[in-house]
Amino acid sequence: MSTPTATFKTLDDLESDQRVLVRLDLNSPIEDGEPQDNRRFERHAETVRELADAGHRVVLLAHQGRPGRDDFVSLAGHADILASHVGRDVGFVADTYGDDAIDAIEALEPGEILLLENTRMCDDELPEEDPEVKAETEFVQSLAPHFDAYVNDAYSAAHRSHASLVGFPQVLPAYAGRVMQTEYEANTAIAEKEFDGQVTMAVGGTKATDVIDVMNNLGEKVDDFLLGGIAGELFLRAAGHPVGFDLDPEQDLYDTQWEQNHELVEEMLAERGEQITLATDLAYEAEGERAEVDVDEIEEKDVSFLDVGTDTAEGYADVVRDSEAVFVKGALGVFEDERFSVGTVTVLEAIAETDCFSVVGGGDTSRAIGMYGMDEADFDHVSIAGGAYIRALTGQPLAGVEALKEQ
């Protein structure tokens, strides 16, 4: 197994005694107007702590929500949560590039940390535009002269061509933070590493297009795709089983996706059937309990299927145990409900117990690790990225990463 070489500078290349502008992704659930602690704070704290401990003056940029939404709030509360993870005070100024921000930046001493206000409160931030255009914005032109270097640690936002992500690398020496570095290396590993043994991918979730794109991009790298979730049910429908359609006409989970993708799904089954493993049983709710039915015994769909069945889960776990590398994209069922966590949890537990290279990501799937008492240390990488993880698996470039590569 060979490791991909880095394509951008990292903190290891950063000179000493710098005033550093650092982009994080602290976007969080908001309850009663307050941000909730999550794994992003813990991960980004590693980069922030390393920079502060090295004596740099550290200024942080981050976003929260989007204008017009309930989660579009100030970052004042984020500073307190981040400080608890960093183990140092994190100052906050309710300004991003005005006089108050500049004064606070200039007053920083070595090792001190300052968080600026929500980048999405700046008109220049959000429109998706070319990096060269973003570099000319008032936002970038006002802040950049006060810094020696820029660090992008926001891998989970790196698919966005926003000013704070792609503008600053055009005008400042730019480096990848530790989260950016580890996320990039892990999430591109499936395409860039060479594995001697079997490579397996458990693929689920709600979007058939994501699954199709991932399978098309990685078809030459992955030996076995283990399918579940809504996408897996659509593949079962393509295989001739009476599942994968909506019972409630107002709940459009399957039918529109089927209309848009069934030809591609049928083609993939015909051309790559030996690489695709489908569920042999499915789980549903009956009288408040989990019930299961063999796929071959389903004559018509009259219940909603919420998980792969136990036999399927155990079969998928057996495949995992024989694999040298396992990647997870999306959940195999509604794991938030313990009754329907069997598929997702059984596969994750098999990965944790197996000496294989493993990456878990895709939306909220990684939350199942903590929810069901597993240890993140038993996985090589647990991604905090959603959209960026999908783009990496489907071979699409990430604007924030490309901006770092150009250095």
XYZ file of C-alpha atoms in Angstrom:
407
model
C 0.000 0.000 0.000
C 1.563 3.289 -1.084
C 0.657 6.715 0.292
C -0.259 9.737 -1.844
C 2.205 12.600 -1.755
C 1.096 15.978 -0.428
C 0.220 18.505 -3.106
C 0.206 21.604 -0.906
C 2.226 23.152 1.912
C 1.286 22.283 5.489
C 2.008 23.710 8.932
C 5.337 21.892 8.793
C 6.402 24.442 6.149
C 5.246 27.546 8.056
C 8.010 29.893 9.214
C 8.150 30.990 12.843
C 6.641 34.121 14.396
C 3.862 34.705 11.878
C 0.558 36.529 12.071
C -1.655 33.834 10.600
C -5.203 34.017 9.213
C -6.852 30.615 9.678
C -10.108 29.486 8.041
C -12.047 26.917 10.092
C -15.461 25.319 9.620
C -17.321 25.745 12.907
C -20.794 25.578 11.353
C -22.928 24.015 14.088
C -26.462 23.116 15.077
C -28.120 26.125 16.736
C -30.543 25.672 19.630
C -32.264 28.690 21.207
C -29.808 30.899 19.380
C -26.733 29.167 20.806
C -24.198 26.948 18.968
C -23.926 23.337 20.116
C -20.594 21.641 20.701
C -19.640 19.059 18.078
C -16.687 17.174 16.664
C -15.635 20.057 14.419
C -14.551 22.150 17.406
C -12.454 19.299 18.752
C -10.796 18.637 15.391
C -10.019 22.267 14.542
C -8.727 22.900 18.062
C -5.696 20.761 17.178
C -4.634 23.162 14.435
C -5.382 26.266 16.495
C -3.520 24.927 19.540
C -0.479 23.959 17.477
C -0.243 27.428 15.962
C -0.700 29.206 19.304
C 1.767 26.930 21.099
C 4.331 27.732 18.398
C 4.004 31.435 19.213
C 2.096 32.588 16.154
C -0.525 35.323 16.394
C -3.657 33.409 15.380
C -6.736 35.005 13.800
C -9.667 32.772 12.900
C -12.328 33.008 10.201
C -15.428 30.789 10.157
C -19.047 30.806 9.015
C -22.383 29.919 10.568
C -25.577 29.283 8.614
C -26.757 31.340 5.670
C -28.500 34.716 5.527
C -32.238 34.361 6.048
C -32.041 31.103 8.004
C -32.577 30.545 11.721
C -29.002 29.290 12.136
C -27.471 32.513 10.765
C -26.054 33.892 14.029
C -22.969 35.562 15.457
C -19.859 33.515 16.288
C -19.583 34.916 19.825
C -20.719 31.609 21.334
C -18.414 29.632 19.061
C -15.378 31.357 20.592
C -16.221 30.024 24.057
C -16.731 26.453 22.827
C -13.498 26.520 20.819
C -11.578 27.891 23.816
C -12.720 24.931 25.916
C -11.168 22.563 23.360
C -7.993 24.556 22.686
C -7.218 25.102 26.363
C -6.491 28.791 25.740
C -8.575 31.940 25.673
C -10.133 32.702 22.295
C -10.962 36.382 21.897
C -13.879 37.528 19.776
C -14.636 40.709 17.887
C -18.035 41.365 16.290
C -16.403 42.559 13.083
C -14.744 40.823 10.161
C -12.587 43.364 8.337
C -13.582 46.792 9.632
C -11.660 49.043 12.013
C -12.613 47.052 15.114
C -11.301 43.860 13.544
C -8.073 45.466 12.327
C -7.389 47.061 15.723
C -7.903 43.725 17.494
C -5.660 41.934 14.983
C -2.849 44.464 15.365
C -3.032 44.247 19.177
C -2.441 40.466 19.282
C 0.586 39.145 21.152
C 2.433 35.904 20.257
C 0.318 32.865 21.163
C -2.939 34.800 21.372
C -6.052 33.743 19.466
C -8.819 35.907 18.002
C -12.035 34.818 16.259
C -13.579 37.283 13.802
C -17.297 37.588 13.084
C -19.256 35.246 10.779
C -17.758 35.507 7.277
C -21.217 35.161 5.734
C -22.179 38.493 7.217
C -19.862 39.979 4.577
C -21.443 40.690 1.186
C -18.237 39.591 -0.566
C -18.172 36.093 0.916
C -20.972 34.007 -0.532
C -21.303 34.321 -4.319
C -19.539 31.406 -6.025
C -16.928 33.146 -8.184
C -13.447 32.485 -9.525
C -10.582 32.778 -6.997
C -9.137 35.717 -8.939
C -12.421 37.591 -8.519
C -12.591 36.768 -4.821
C -9.012 37.994 -4.341
C -10.063 41.467 -5.478
C -12.936 41.806 -3.005
C -12.856 44.438 -0.269
C -13.001 41.595 2.271
C -9.736 40.035 1.095
C -7.963 43.261 0.178
C -8.727 44.800 3.589
C -7.588 41.838 5.715
C -4.679 40.347 3.765
C -2.147 43.180 4.335
C -2.270 42.517 8.077
C -1.095 38.891 7.781
C 2.042 36.959 6.922
C 0.296 33.703 5.991
C -3.068 32.058 5.405
C -4.043 28.579 6.653
C -7.088 26.735 5.323
C -8.292 24.083 7.759
C -11.905 24.037 6.511
C -11.917 20.893 4.376
C -15.642 20.391 4.938
C -16.295 23.753 3.242
C -13.598 23.363 0.594
C -16.076 22.619 -2.201
C -17.211 26.251 -2.006
C -15.521 29.000 -4.026
C -16.084 31.658 -1.348
C -13.814 34.600 -0.576
C -12.483 33.258 2.744
C -11.632 29.918 1.106
C -10.159 30.804 -2.280
C -9.439 34.552 -2.235
C -6.721 34.696 0.395
C -4.474 32.011 -1.175
C -4.188 34.305 -4.196
C -2.555 37.075 -2.162
C -0.867 35.352 0.812
C 1.447 32.356 1.268
C -1.058 29.570 1.922
C -0.881 26.342 3.927
C -3.128 23.426 4.840
C -4.076 23.026 8.499
C -4.080 19.617 10.162
C -7.779 18.931 9.512
C -7.415 19.891 5.853
C -4.308 17.715 5.571
C -5.736 14.589 7.199
C -9.165 14.868 5.546
C -7.626 15.316 2.106
C -5.220 12.418 2.480
C -7.861 10.049 3.866
C -10.670 10.981 1.495
C -8.529 10.773 -1.628
C -6.848 7.563 -0.445
C -9.305 5.326 -2.255
C -8.302 6.878 -5.572
C -4.597 7.416 -4.875
C -3.462 4.515 -2.697
C -2.631 1.065 -3.986
C -4.068 -1.836 -1.979
C -2.917 -5.422 -2.407
C -6.079 -7.001 -1.012
C -9.820 -6.489 -1.361
C -11.238 -2.956 -1.311
C -14.840 -2.691 -0.095
C -17.226 0.242 0.063
C -20.457 0.309 2.063
C -22.743 2.749 0.252
C -26.090 4.001 1.488
C -27.893 7.217 2.232
C -30.755 8.935 0.472
C -29.344 10.136 -2.858
C -29.114 7.714 -5.765
C -27.084 10.191 -7.812
C -24.365 10.270 -5.133
C -24.173 6.475 -5.140
C -24.097 6.268 -8.935
C -21.385 8.916 -9.198
C -19.270 7.255 -6.515
C -19.601 3.837 -8.138
C -18.796 5.197 -11.597
C -15.738 7.058 -10.350
C -14.378 4.242 -8.185
C -15.471 1.219 -10.156
C -11.897 0.317 -11.031
C -10.698 0.676 -7.429
C -13.449 -1.052 -5.437
C -14.005 -4.811 -5.531
C -17.350 -4.900 -3.728
C -20.026 -2.251 -3.173
C -22.350 -3.148 -0.278
C -25.626 -1.265 -0.792
C -28.250 -0.057 1.643
C -30.469 2.901 2.410
C -32.817 4.475 -0.118
C -30.220 4.053 -2.838
C -29.962 0.331 -2.098
C -33.722 -0.068 -2.366
C -33.692 1.628 -5.774
C -31.058 -0.865 -6.931
C -33.267 -3.710 -5.676
C -36.115 -2.289 -7.752
C -33.858 -2.281 -10.801
C -33.049 -5.929 -10.047
C -36.753 -6.764 -10.347
C -37.953 -6.675 -6.751
C -41.224 -4.826 -5.894
C -39.549 -2.247 -3.619
C -38.017 1.188 -4.077
C -41.138 3.261 -4.634
C -43.170 5.659 -2.498
C -46.154 4.435 -0.501
C -47.245 7.982 0.268
C -47.571 10.191 -2.846
C -46.669 13.214 -0.730
C -43.389 11.624 0.408
C -41.113 11.732 -2.615
C -38.120 9.629 -1.609
C -38.016 7.077 -4.405
C -40.194 7.752 -7.439
C -38.570 10.934 -8.747
C -35.116 9.473 -8.192
C -36.219 6.335 -10.030
C -37.481 8.315 -13.003
C -34.250 10.266 -13.199
C -31.794 7.417 -12.635
C -33.342 4.005 -13.383
C -31.627 3.594 -16.746
C -28.222 4.248 -15.186
C -28.953 1.929 -12.271
C -30.105 -0.865 -14.575
C -27.032 -0.359 -16.742
C -24.722 -0.538 -13.727
C -26.318 -3.777 -12.544
C -25.932 -5.274 -15.998
C -22.313 -4.194 -16.446
C -20.994 -4.395 -12.870
C -23.300 -6.863 -11.188
C -20.399 -8.886 -9.815
C -19.162 -5.801 -7.923
C -22.536 -4.949 -6.384
C -24.000 -6.738 -3.355
C -27.645 -6.023 -2.578
C -29.644 -6.677 0.569
C -31.234 -10.119 0.874
C -33.585 -9.046 3.673
C -35.044 -5.747 4.852
C -36.357 -4.424 8.170
C -39.549 -2.513 8.879
C -41.714 -1.475 11.828
C -44.563 -3.729 12.945
C -46.542 -2.990 16.132
C -43.709 -0.771 17.356
C -41.040 -3.443 16.952
C -38.432 -4.288 14.334
C -39.600 -6.911 11.861
C -37.764 -8.424 8.897
C -38.630 -10.012 5.581
C -36.572 -11.757 2.917
C -36.414 -9.728 -0.269
C -37.411 -12.770 -2.345
C -40.617 -13.107 -0.310
C -41.818 -9.550 -0.926
C -44.780 -9.653 -3.325
C -45.675 -5.994 -3.029
C -44.405 -3.071 -0.998
C -46.905 -2.253 1.734
C -44.542 -1.036 4.485
C -41.624 1.387 4.633
C -38.262 -0.371 4.867
C -36.003 1.325 7.392
C -32.867 -0.841 7.451
C -31.204 -3.785 5.813
C -32.018 -7.063 7.551
C -29.881 -8.925 10.050
C -28.747 -11.575 7.546
C -27.675 -8.847 5.135
C -25.841 -6.963 7.883
C -23.966 -10.072 8.968
C -23.113 -10.927 5.365
C -21.774 -7.416 4.806
C -19.719 -7.728 8.009
C -18.166 -10.955 6.681
C -17.096 -9.106 3.516
C -15.562 -6.338 5.646
C -13.525 -8.843 7.665
C -11.954 -10.151 4.449
C -11.026 -6.669 3.207
C -7.744 -4.757 3.285
C -9.525 -1.421 2.948
C -13.104 -0.363 3.710
C -14.749 2.975 2.925
C -18.190 4.022 4.142
C -20.414 6.562 2.403
C -23.875 6.983 3.878
C -25.947 4.927 6.318
C -27.527 1.539 5.553
C -30.648 2.406 7.539
C -32.261 4.889 9.912
C -29.600 4.346 12.550
C -30.818 7.238 14.721
C -33.605 4.843 15.772
C -31.905 2.006 17.657
C -34.365 -0.513 16.209
C -33.052 0.246 12.732
C -29.365 0.689 13.501
C -28.438 -2.963 12.894
C -27.113 -2.574 9.346
C -25.022 0.546 9.926
C -23.725 -0.495 13.345
C -22.929 -4.107 12.399
C -20.789 -2.947 9.488
C -19.048 -0.248 11.543
C -18.319 -2.685 14.366
C -16.849 -5.161 11.875
C -14.591 -2.414 10.494
C -13.489 -1.448 14.019
C -12.587 -5.058 14.804
C -10.741 -5.661 11.533
C -7.134 -4.758 10.774
C -8.016 -2.858 7.624
C -7.511 0.685 6.360
C -10.835 2.438 6.991
C -12.491 5.761 6.255
C -16.005 6.619 7.441
C -17.879 9.643 6.158
C -20.828 11.012 4.285
C -23.387 13.224 5.997
C -24.216 12.140 9.530
C -23.088 8.525 9.208
C -20.021 9.060 11.372
C -22.291 10.095 14.269
C -23.254 6.451 14.668
C -19.771 5.690 15.990
C -20.268 7.774 19.118
C -23.977 7.027 19.422
C -23.365 3.296 19.727
C -20.286 3.300 21.939
C -17.590 2.689 19.361
C -14.138 4.304 19.542
C -13.006 6.600 16.737
C -9.463 5.370 17.335
C -10.478 2.027 15.820
C -10.934 3.715 12.430
C -8.146 5.212 10.375
C -10.224 8.283 9.636
C -13.691 9.532 10.533
C -14.533 12.424 8.244
C -16.326 15.555 9.469
C -17.071 16.513 5.863
C -20.327 15.920 4.013
C -20.456 17.508 0.570
C -16.670 17.701 0.292
C -16.364 13.984 1.119
C -18.820 13.104 -1.634
C -16.964 15.293 -4.116
C -13.670 13.652 -3.210
C -15.162 10.190 -3.760
C -16.681 11.218 -7.086
C -13.428 12.734 -8.335
C -14.626 16.324 -8.446
C -12.088 19.051 -7.587
C -12.531 21.067 -4.391
C -12.074 24.785 -4.931
C -10.413 25.373 -1.558
C -7.962 22.526 -2.104
C -7.134 23.620 -5.630
C -6.354 27.108 -4.335
C -3.801 25.589 -1.917
C -2.287 23.418 -4.633
C -1.541 26.486 -6.748
C 0.923 27.789 -4.150
